[in-house]
């Protein structure tokens, strides 16, 4: 894994910080020992991994991630999953919604259940670590991005003192209905940055109009350039993939290659200089 230098005094958006948080999202795929060693090298003396196993018929094996803390910064990172494992979960038939815990719109039922499983432990870890008003950051790739976004929303709506300084996600799917997306955008304006790498298939699902992405989208085009793209750019693509999900999730498909965390790391590494 590439060495990065976290700026523990960061309080605002920046590409070097985005690259660091993408590295943290990638680290969430590793075991607790690797997490502890790597975060210590990044200047976080405290780390705490969390993992809760799910029982069938729930389609995911577990929900996991970590909390890392220094005296100036706390990072919460969620593990993602392989695109093929998300295929059926993000289809029309399985994209059922349930009320959000803060009673602000509705959210994908599977994402809600996955977050519910770890939320008490996560909340305790964050509040225990935040002893001196440290900045608070959430990150994740793929499913991990969806969980990072929802965890940040839940913490803030439950306790406004836990408003994240930033939420950076990479290849996250749509997670919620327009009502919750609007409430989220109002609360996290200037704090949420949702990176989408070119044709990333997961970022195009579940389909609109029941689901809507939150802002702000940071689109990495086919030339590796970063552009602000409106959600409507990918909205039409979601309609085109409806009913053809299996083919687009085939190994080697462009949308799958663009989804891999290593693709995000490579692109952001170049952009961050």
mmCIF file of C-alpha atoms in Angstrom:
data_model
loop_
_atom_site.group_PDB
_atom_site.id
_atom_site.type_symbol
_atom_site.label_atom_id
_atom_site.label_comp_id
_atom_site.label_asym_id
_atom_site.label_seq_id
_atom_site.Cartn_x
_atom_site.Cartn_y
_atom_site.Cartn_z
ATOM 1 C CA UNK A 1 0.000 0.000 0.000
ATOM 2 C CA UNK A 2 1.324 3.442 -0.960
ATOM 3 C CA UNK A 3 2.628 5.575 1.884
ATOM 4 C CA UNK A 4 0.642 8.763 2.415
ATOM 5 C CA UNK A 5 1.068 11.671 4.799
ATOM 6 C CA UNK A 6 -2.130 12.635 6.587
ATOM 7 C CA UNK A 7 -2.446 16.310 7.443
ATOM 8 C CA UNK A 8 -4.000 15.983 10.890
ATOM 9 C CA UNK A 9 -4.792 19.706 10.899
ATOM 10 C CA UNK A 10 -6.935 19.468 7.741
ATOM 11 C CA UNK A 11 -10.380 21.020 8.042
ATOM 12 C CA UNK A 12 -11.469 21.456 4.422
ATOM 13 C CA UNK A 13 -11.515 19.767 1.023
ATOM 14 C CA UNK A 14 -8.266 19.051 -0.757
ATOM 15 C CA UNK A 15 -7.072 16.445 -3.241
ATOM 16 C CA UNK A 16 -4.146 15.273 -1.073
ATOM 17 C CA UNK A 17 -6.613 14.712 1.765
ATOM 18 C CA UNK A 18 -8.982 12.902 -0.604
ATOM 19 C CA UNK A 19 -6.119 10.613 -1.620
ATOM 20 C CA UNK A 20 -5.328 9.906 2.044
ATOM 21 C CA UNK A 21 -8.952 9.038 2.780
ATOM 22 C CA UNK A 22 -9.065 6.778 -0.285
ATOM 23 C CA UNK A 23 -6.065 4.963 1.191
ATOM 24 C CA UNK A 24 -7.990 4.610 4.455
ATOM 25 C CA UNK A 25 -10.962 3.198 2.528
ATOM 26 C CA UNK A 26 -8.610 0.669 0.909
ATOM 27 C CA UNK A 27 -7.099 -0.205 4.286
ATOM 28 C CA UNK A 28 -10.562 -1.167 5.545
ATOM 29 C CA UNK A 29 -10.287 -4.304 3.369
ATOM 30 C CA UNK A 30 -7.389 -5.531 5.553
ATOM 31 C CA UNK A 31 -7.359 -7.257 8.937
ATOM 32 C CA UNK A 32 -7.150 -5.545 12.319
ATOM 33 C CA UNK A 33 -3.397 -6.060 12.704
ATOM 34 C CA UNK A 34 -2.669 -4.404 9.362
ATOM 35 C CA UNK A 35 -5.076 -1.589 10.206
ATOM 36 C CA UNK A 36 -3.322 -0.949 13.522
ATOM 37 C CA UNK A 37 0.146 -0.972 11.965
ATOM 38 C CA UNK A 38 -0.748 1.214 9.000
ATOM 39 C CA UNK A 39 -2.769 3.793 10.925
ATOM 40 C CA UNK A 40 0.033 4.080 13.492
ATOM 41 C CA UNK A 41 2.421 4.855 10.624
ATOM 42 C CA UNK A 42 -0.037 7.532 9.504
ATOM 43 C CA UNK A 43 0.114 9.187 12.920
ATOM 44 C CA UNK A 44 -2.946 7.661 14.579
ATOM 45 C CA UNK A 45 -1.870 6.044 17.875
ATOM 46 C CA UNK A 46 -5.343 4.636 18.518
ATOM 47 C CA UNK A 47 -7.230 2.321 16.189
ATOM 48 C CA UNK A 48 -10.230 0.133 16.779
ATOM 49 C CA UNK A 49 -11.568 -2.315 14.220
ATOM 50 C CA UNK A 50 -15.190 -3.405 14.222
ATOM 51 C CA UNK A 51 -16.847 -6.388 12.578
ATOM 52 C CA UNK A 52 -20.311 -7.904 12.921
ATOM 53 C CA UNK A 53 -21.191 -11.099 11.057
ATOM 54 C CA UNK A 54 -24.590 -11.449 9.386
ATOM 55 C CA UNK A 55 -26.718 -14.557 9.161
ATOM 56 C CA UNK A 56 -28.379 -15.905 6.009
ATOM 57 C CA UNK A 57 -30.463 -14.948 4.143
ATOM 58 C CA UNK A 58 -28.808 -11.528 4.525
ATOM 59 C CA UNK A 59 -26.663 -11.248 1.373
ATOM 60 C CA UNK A 60 -23.522 -9.899 3.056
ATOM 61 C CA UNK A 61 -21.144 -11.906 5.214
ATOM 62 C CA UNK A 62 -20.384 -9.024 7.570
ATOM 63 C CA UNK A 63 -20.096 -5.287 8.153
ATOM 64 C CA UNK A 64 -16.652 -4.099 9.110
ATOM 65 C CA UNK A 65 -14.316 -1.147 9.264
ATOM 66 C CA UNK A 66 -12.230 0.831 11.716
ATOM 67 C CA UNK A 67 -11.922 4.019 13.737
ATOM 68 C CA UNK A 68 -8.477 5.658 13.930
ATOM 69 C CA UNK A 69 -7.745 8.633 16.160
ATOM 70 C CA UNK A 70 -5.000 11.122 16.903
ATOM 71 C CA UNK A 71 -5.150 14.178 19.142
ATOM 72 C CA UNK A 72 -6.346 16.233 16.151
ATOM 73 C CA UNK A 73 -8.252 13.913 13.817
ATOM 74 C CA UNK A 74 -10.593 10.905 13.818
ATOM 75 C CA UNK A 75 -11.129 8.793 10.695
ATOM 76 C CA UNK A 76 -13.958 6.273 10.323
ATOM 77 C CA UNK A 77 -13.549 3.872 7.385
ATOM 78 C CA UNK A 78 -15.934 1.161 6.191
ATOM 79 C CA UNK A 79 -15.023 -1.909 4.174
ATOM 80 C CA UNK A 80 -16.643 -2.342 0.783
ATOM 81 C CA UNK A 81 -17.416 -5.493 -1.168
ATOM 82 C CA UNK A 82 -16.914 -6.964 -4.624
ATOM 83 C CA UNK A 83 -19.157 -5.591 -7.407
ATOM 84 C CA UNK A 84 -20.604 -9.037 -8.169
ATOM 85 C CA UNK A 85 -21.742 -9.371 -4.553
ATOM 86 C CA UNK A 86 -23.705 -6.140 -4.903
ATOM 87 C CA UNK A 87 -25.293 -7.046 -8.240
ATOM 88 C CA UNK A 88 -28.546 -8.586 -7.025
ATOM 89 C CA UNK A 89 -28.753 -6.306 -4.004
ATOM 90 C CA UNK A 90 -28.837 -3.212 -6.194
ATOM 91 C CA UNK A 91 -31.352 -4.506 -8.735
ATOM 92 C CA UNK A 92 -34.923 -3.234 -8.907
ATOM 93 C CA UNK A 93 -36.331 -6.292 -7.138
ATOM 94 C CA UNK A 94 -34.056 -6.015 -4.110
ATOM 95 C CA UNK A 95 -33.858 -2.248 -3.708
ATOM 96 C CA UNK A 96 -36.594 -1.998 -1.059
ATOM 97 C CA UNK A 97 -36.587 1.043 1.190
ATOM 98 C CA UNK A 98 -37.248 1.542 4.906
ATOM 99 C CA UNK A 99 -37.696 4.761 6.917
ATOM 100 C CA UNK A 100 -34.454 6.431 7.929
ATOM 101 C CA UNK A 101 -33.718 6.320 11.662
ATOM 102 C CA UNK A 102 -33.965 10.123 11.869
ATOM 103 C CA UNK A 103 -37.378 10.045 10.157
ATOM 104 C CA UNK A 104 -36.031 12.013 7.229
ATOM 105 C CA UNK A 105 -36.929 10.064 4.127
ATOM 106 C CA UNK A 106 -36.154 6.468 3.297
ATOM 107 C CA UNK A 107 -33.023 4.381 2.795
ATOM 108 C CA UNK A 108 -32.070 1.081 1.142
ATOM 109 C CA UNK A 109 -33.153 -1.635 3.583
ATOM 110 C CA UNK A 110 -29.950 -3.646 3.215
ATOM 111 C CA UNK A 111 -27.718 -0.646 3.825
ATOM 112 C CA UNK A 112 -29.787 0.269 6.883
ATOM 113 C CA UNK A 113 -29.493 -3.250 8.291
ATOM 114 C CA UNK A 114 -25.748 -3.398 7.634
ATOM 115 C CA UNK A 115 -25.201 -0.103 9.469
ATOM 116 C CA UNK A 116 -27.550 -1.002 12.332
ATOM 117 C CA UNK A 117 -25.397 -4.044 13.076
ATOM 118 C CA UNK A 118 -22.314 -1.977 13.929
ATOM 119 C CA UNK A 119 -23.708 1.420 14.827
ATOM 120 C CA UNK A 120 -23.753 1.079 18.649
ATOM 121 C CA UNK A 121 -20.101 -0.026 18.691
ATOM 122 C CA UNK A 122 -19.153 2.610 16.123
ATOM 123 C CA UNK A 123 -20.868 5.416 18.018
ATOM 124 C CA UNK A 124 -19.201 4.369 21.262
ATOM 125 C CA UNK A 125 -15.776 4.234 19.597
ATOM 126 C CA UNK A 126 -16.135 7.705 18.072
ATOM 127 C CA UNK A 127 -17.439 9.382 21.221
ATOM 128 C CA UNK A 128 -14.769 7.697 23.355
ATOM 129 C CA UNK A 129 -11.999 8.819 20.994
ATOM 130 C CA UNK A 130 -13.252 12.376 20.571
ATOM 131 C CA UNK A 131 -11.844 13.745 23.799
ATOM 132 C CA UNK A 132 -10.651 17.126 22.552
ATOM 133 C CA UNK A 133 -12.863 18.233 19.687
ATOM 134 C CA UNK A 134 -10.868 16.438 16.991
ATOM 135 C CA UNK A 135 -11.987 16.784 13.394
ATOM 136 C CA UNK A 136 -14.162 13.883 12.246
ATOM 137 C CA UNK A 137 -13.967 12.231 8.821
ATOM 138 C CA UNK A 138 -15.862 9.341 7.224
ATOM 139 C CA UNK A 139 -14.732 7.350 4.209
ATOM 140 C CA UNK A 140 -15.437 4.149 2.324
ATOM 141 C CA UNK A 141 -15.384 2.487 -1.067
ATOM 142 C CA UNK A 142 -18.351 0.786 -2.761
ATOM 143 C CA UNK A 143 -20.748 -0.477 -0.076
ATOM 144 C CA UNK A 144 -18.343 1.096 2.417
ATOM 145 C CA UNK A 145 -19.043 4.478 0.858
ATOM 146 C CA UNK A 146 -22.778 4.005 1.301
ATOM 147 C CA UNK A 147 -22.253 3.068 4.946
ATOM 148 C CA UNK A 148 -19.895 6.009 5.522
ATOM 149 C CA UNK A 149 -22.480 8.422 4.150
ATOM 150 C CA UNK A 150 -25.300 6.908 6.207
ATOM 151 C CA UNK A 151 -23.231 6.691 9.398
ATOM 152 C CA UNK A 152 -22.276 10.363 9.116
ATOM 153 C CA UNK A 153 -25.933 11.265 8.567
ATOM 154 C CA UNK A 154 -27.136 9.203 11.516
ATOM 155 C CA UNK A 155 -24.555 10.632 13.906
ATOM 156 C CA UNK A 156 -25.356 14.199 12.927
ATOM 157 C CA UNK A 157 -29.140 13.850 12.947
ATOM 158 C CA UNK A 158 -28.936 12.118 16.348
ATOM 159 C CA UNK A 159 -26.404 14.594 17.766
ATOM 160 C CA UNK A 160 -25.514 17.794 15.847
ATOM 161 C CA UNK A 161 -22.263 18.028 17.830
ATOM 162 C CA UNK A 162 -21.085 15.018 15.806
ATOM 163 C CA UNK A 163 -21.316 16.768 12.436
ATOM 164 C CA UNK A 164 -18.499 15.369 10.297
ATOM 165 C CA UNK A 165 -15.885 17.734 8.935
ATOM 166 C CA UNK A 166 -15.876 15.651 5.773
ATOM 167 C CA UNK A 167 -17.367 12.557 4.135
ATOM 168 C CA UNK A 168 -15.360 11.235 1.177
ATOM 169 C CA UNK A 169 -16.719 8.223 -0.680
ATOM 170 C CA UNK A 170 -15.408 6.332 -3.682
ATOM 171 C CA UNK A 171 -17.726 4.436 -6.016
ATOM 172 C CA UNK A 172 -20.660 4.423 -3.625
ATOM 173 C CA UNK A 173 -24.109 3.343 -4.841
ATOM 174 C CA UNK A 174 -27.204 5.461 -4.374
ATOM 175 C CA UNK A 175 -28.439 4.942 -0.830
ATOM 176 C CA UNK A 176 -31.627 6.880 -0.245
ATOM 177 C CA UNK A 177 -34.721 8.583 -1.590
ATOM 178 C CA UNK A 178 -34.872 12.245 -2.697
ATOM 179 C CA UNK A 179 -36.198 13.418 0.697
ATOM 180 C CA UNK A 180 -33.220 12.101 2.655
ATOM 181 C CA UNK A 181 -30.798 13.174 -0.086
ATOM 182 C CA UNK A 182 -32.121 16.741 0.164
ATOM 183 C CA UNK A 183 -31.843 16.785 3.971
ATOM 184 C CA UNK A 184 -28.330 15.363 3.718
ATOM 185 C CA UNK A 185 -27.222 17.901 1.126
ATOM 186 C CA UNK A 186 -28.443 20.743 3.330
ATOM 187 C CA UNK A 187 -26.630 19.406 6.398
ATOM 188 C CA UNK A 188 -23.400 18.384 4.642
ATOM 189 C CA UNK A 189 -22.983 21.135 2.060
ATOM 190 C CA UNK A 190 -19.259 21.633 1.525
ATOM 191 C CA UNK A 191 -18.494 18.503 3.555
ATOM 192 C CA UNK A 192 -19.606 15.629 1.291
ATOM 193 C CA UNK A 193 -17.484 14.617 -1.705
ATOM 194 C CA UNK A 194 -18.648 11.616 -3.704
ATOM 195 C CA UNK A 195 -15.980 10.475 -6.163
ATOM 196 C CA UNK A 196 -17.055 8.579 -9.281
ATOM 197 C CA UNK A 197 -14.460 7.032 -11.575
ATOM 198 C CA UNK A 198 -15.593 7.261 -15.203
ATOM 199 C CA UNK A 199 -18.016 4.373 -15.935
ATOM 200 C CA UNK A 200 -18.127 2.879 -12.431
ATOM 201 C CA UNK A 201 -21.214 0.649 -12.583
ATOM 202 C CA UNK A 202 -21.936 0.609 -8.848
ATOM 203 C CA UNK A 203 -22.258 4.401 -8.780
ATOM 204 C CA UNK A 204 -25.120 4.096 -11.281
ATOM 205 C CA UNK A 205 -27.311 1.925 -9.049
ATOM 206 C CA UNK A 206 -29.911 1.420 -7.582
ATOM 207 C CA UNK A 207 -31.845 3.173 -10.337
ATOM 208 C CA UNK A 208 -33.675 6.468 -10.165
ATOM 209 C CA UNK A 209 -36.246 7.853 -9.405
ATOM 210 C CA UNK A 210 -36.771 6.009 -6.095
ATOM 211 C CA UNK A 211 -33.101 6.553 -5.312
ATOM 212 C CA UNK A 212 -31.094 9.737 -5.626
ATOM 213 C CA UNK A 213 -27.418 10.471 -5.130
ATOM 214 C CA UNK A 214 -26.248 13.040 -2.632
ATOM 215 C CA UNK A 215 -23.997 15.910 -3.680
ATOM 216 C CA UNK A 216 -21.316 16.787 -4.501
ATOM 217 C CA UNK A 217 -20.164 14.501 -7.265
ATOM 218 C CA UNK A 218 -16.471 14.609 -8.126
ATOM 219 C CA UNK A 219 -16.261 12.927 -11.513
ATOM 220 C CA UNK A 220 -12.994 11.462 -12.807
ATOM 221 C CA UNK A 221 -13.267 11.254 -16.587
ATOM 222 C CA UNK A 222 -11.673 8.733 -18.942
ATOM 223 C CA UNK A 223 -8.570 10.923 -19.196
ATOM 224 C CA UNK A 224 -8.135 11.037 -15.433
ATOM 225 C CA UNK A 225 -9.285 14.640 -15.167
ATOM 226 C CA UNK A 226 -11.452 15.719 -12.251
ATOM 227 C CA UNK A 227 -14.685 17.480 -13.112
ATOM 228 C CA UNK A 228 -17.752 18.541 -11.182
ATOM 229 C CA UNK A 229 -20.551 16.568 -12.798
ATOM 230 C CA UNK A 230 -24.220 16.841 -12.054
ATOM 231 C CA UNK A 231 -26.064 13.724 -10.986
ATOM 232 C CA UNK A 232 -28.057 13.754 -14.221
ATOM 233 C CA UNK A 233 -24.914 12.670 -16.100
ATOM 234 C CA UNK A 234 -25.168 9.172 -14.631
ATOM 235 C CA UNK A 235 -28.893 9.235 -14.061
ATOM 236 C CA UNK A 236 -29.667 8.287 -17.653
ATOM 237 C CA UNK A 237 -27.127 5.491 -17.521
ATOM 238 C CA UNK A 238 -28.985 3.912 -14.620
ATOM 239 C CA UNK A 239 -32.084 3.615 -16.774
ATOM 240 C CA UNK A 240 -30.092 1.962 -19.558
ATOM 241 C CA UNK A 241 -28.595 -0.660 -17.263
ATOM 242 C CA UNK A 242 -31.946 -1.626 -15.760
ATOM 243 C CA UNK A 243 -32.589 -5.233 -16.684
ATOM 244 C CA UNK A 244 -29.004 -5.730 -17.930
ATOM 245 C CA UNK A 245 -27.227 -5.721 -14.605
ATOM 246 C CA UNK A 246 -25.686 -9.180 -14.947
ATOM 247 C CA UNK A 247 -23.856 -8.370 -18.197
ATOM 248 C CA UNK A 248 -22.500 -5.075 -16.910
ATOM 249 C CA UNK A 249 -21.165 -6.756 -13.775
ATOM 250 C CA UNK A 250 -19.215 -9.354 -15.764
ATOM 251 C CA UNK A 251 -15.535 -9.562 -14.751
ATOM 252 C CA UNK A 252 -13.467 -7.316 -16.993
ATOM 253 C CA UNK A 253 -16.350 -5.038 -17.950
ATOM 254 C CA UNK A 254 -15.362 -1.388 -18.098
ATOM 255 C CA UNK A 255 -17.798 -0.400 -15.364
ATOM 256 C CA UNK A 256 -16.359 -3.064 -13.052
ATOM 257 C CA UNK A 257 -12.737 -2.108 -13.726
ATOM 258 C CA UNK A 258 -13.533 1.525 -13.027
ATOM 259 C CA UNK A 259 -15.100 0.516 -9.712
ATOM 260 C CA UNK A 260 -12.048 -1.159 -8.182
ATOM 261 C CA UNK A 261 -10.472 0.772 -5.314
ATOM 262 C CA UNK A 262 -7.076 0.464 -7.012
ATOM 263 C CA UNK A 263 -8.483 2.464 -9.941
ATOM 264 C CA UNK A 264 -9.530 5.247 -7.582
ATOM 265 C CA UNK A 265 -6.161 5.189 -5.826
ATOM 266 C CA UNK A 266 -4.276 5.444 -9.111
ATOM 267 C CA UNK A 267 -6.409 8.330 -10.370
ATOM 268 C CA UNK A 268 -6.322 10.269 -7.107
ATOM 269 C CA UNK A 269 -2.601 9.672 -6.694
ATOM 270 C CA UNK A 270 -2.000 11.430 -10.007
ATOM 271 C CA UNK A 271 -4.465 14.218 -9.263
ATOM 272 C CA UNK A 272 -2.999 14.864 -5.824
ATOM 273 C CA UNK A 273 0.462 15.173 -7.337
#
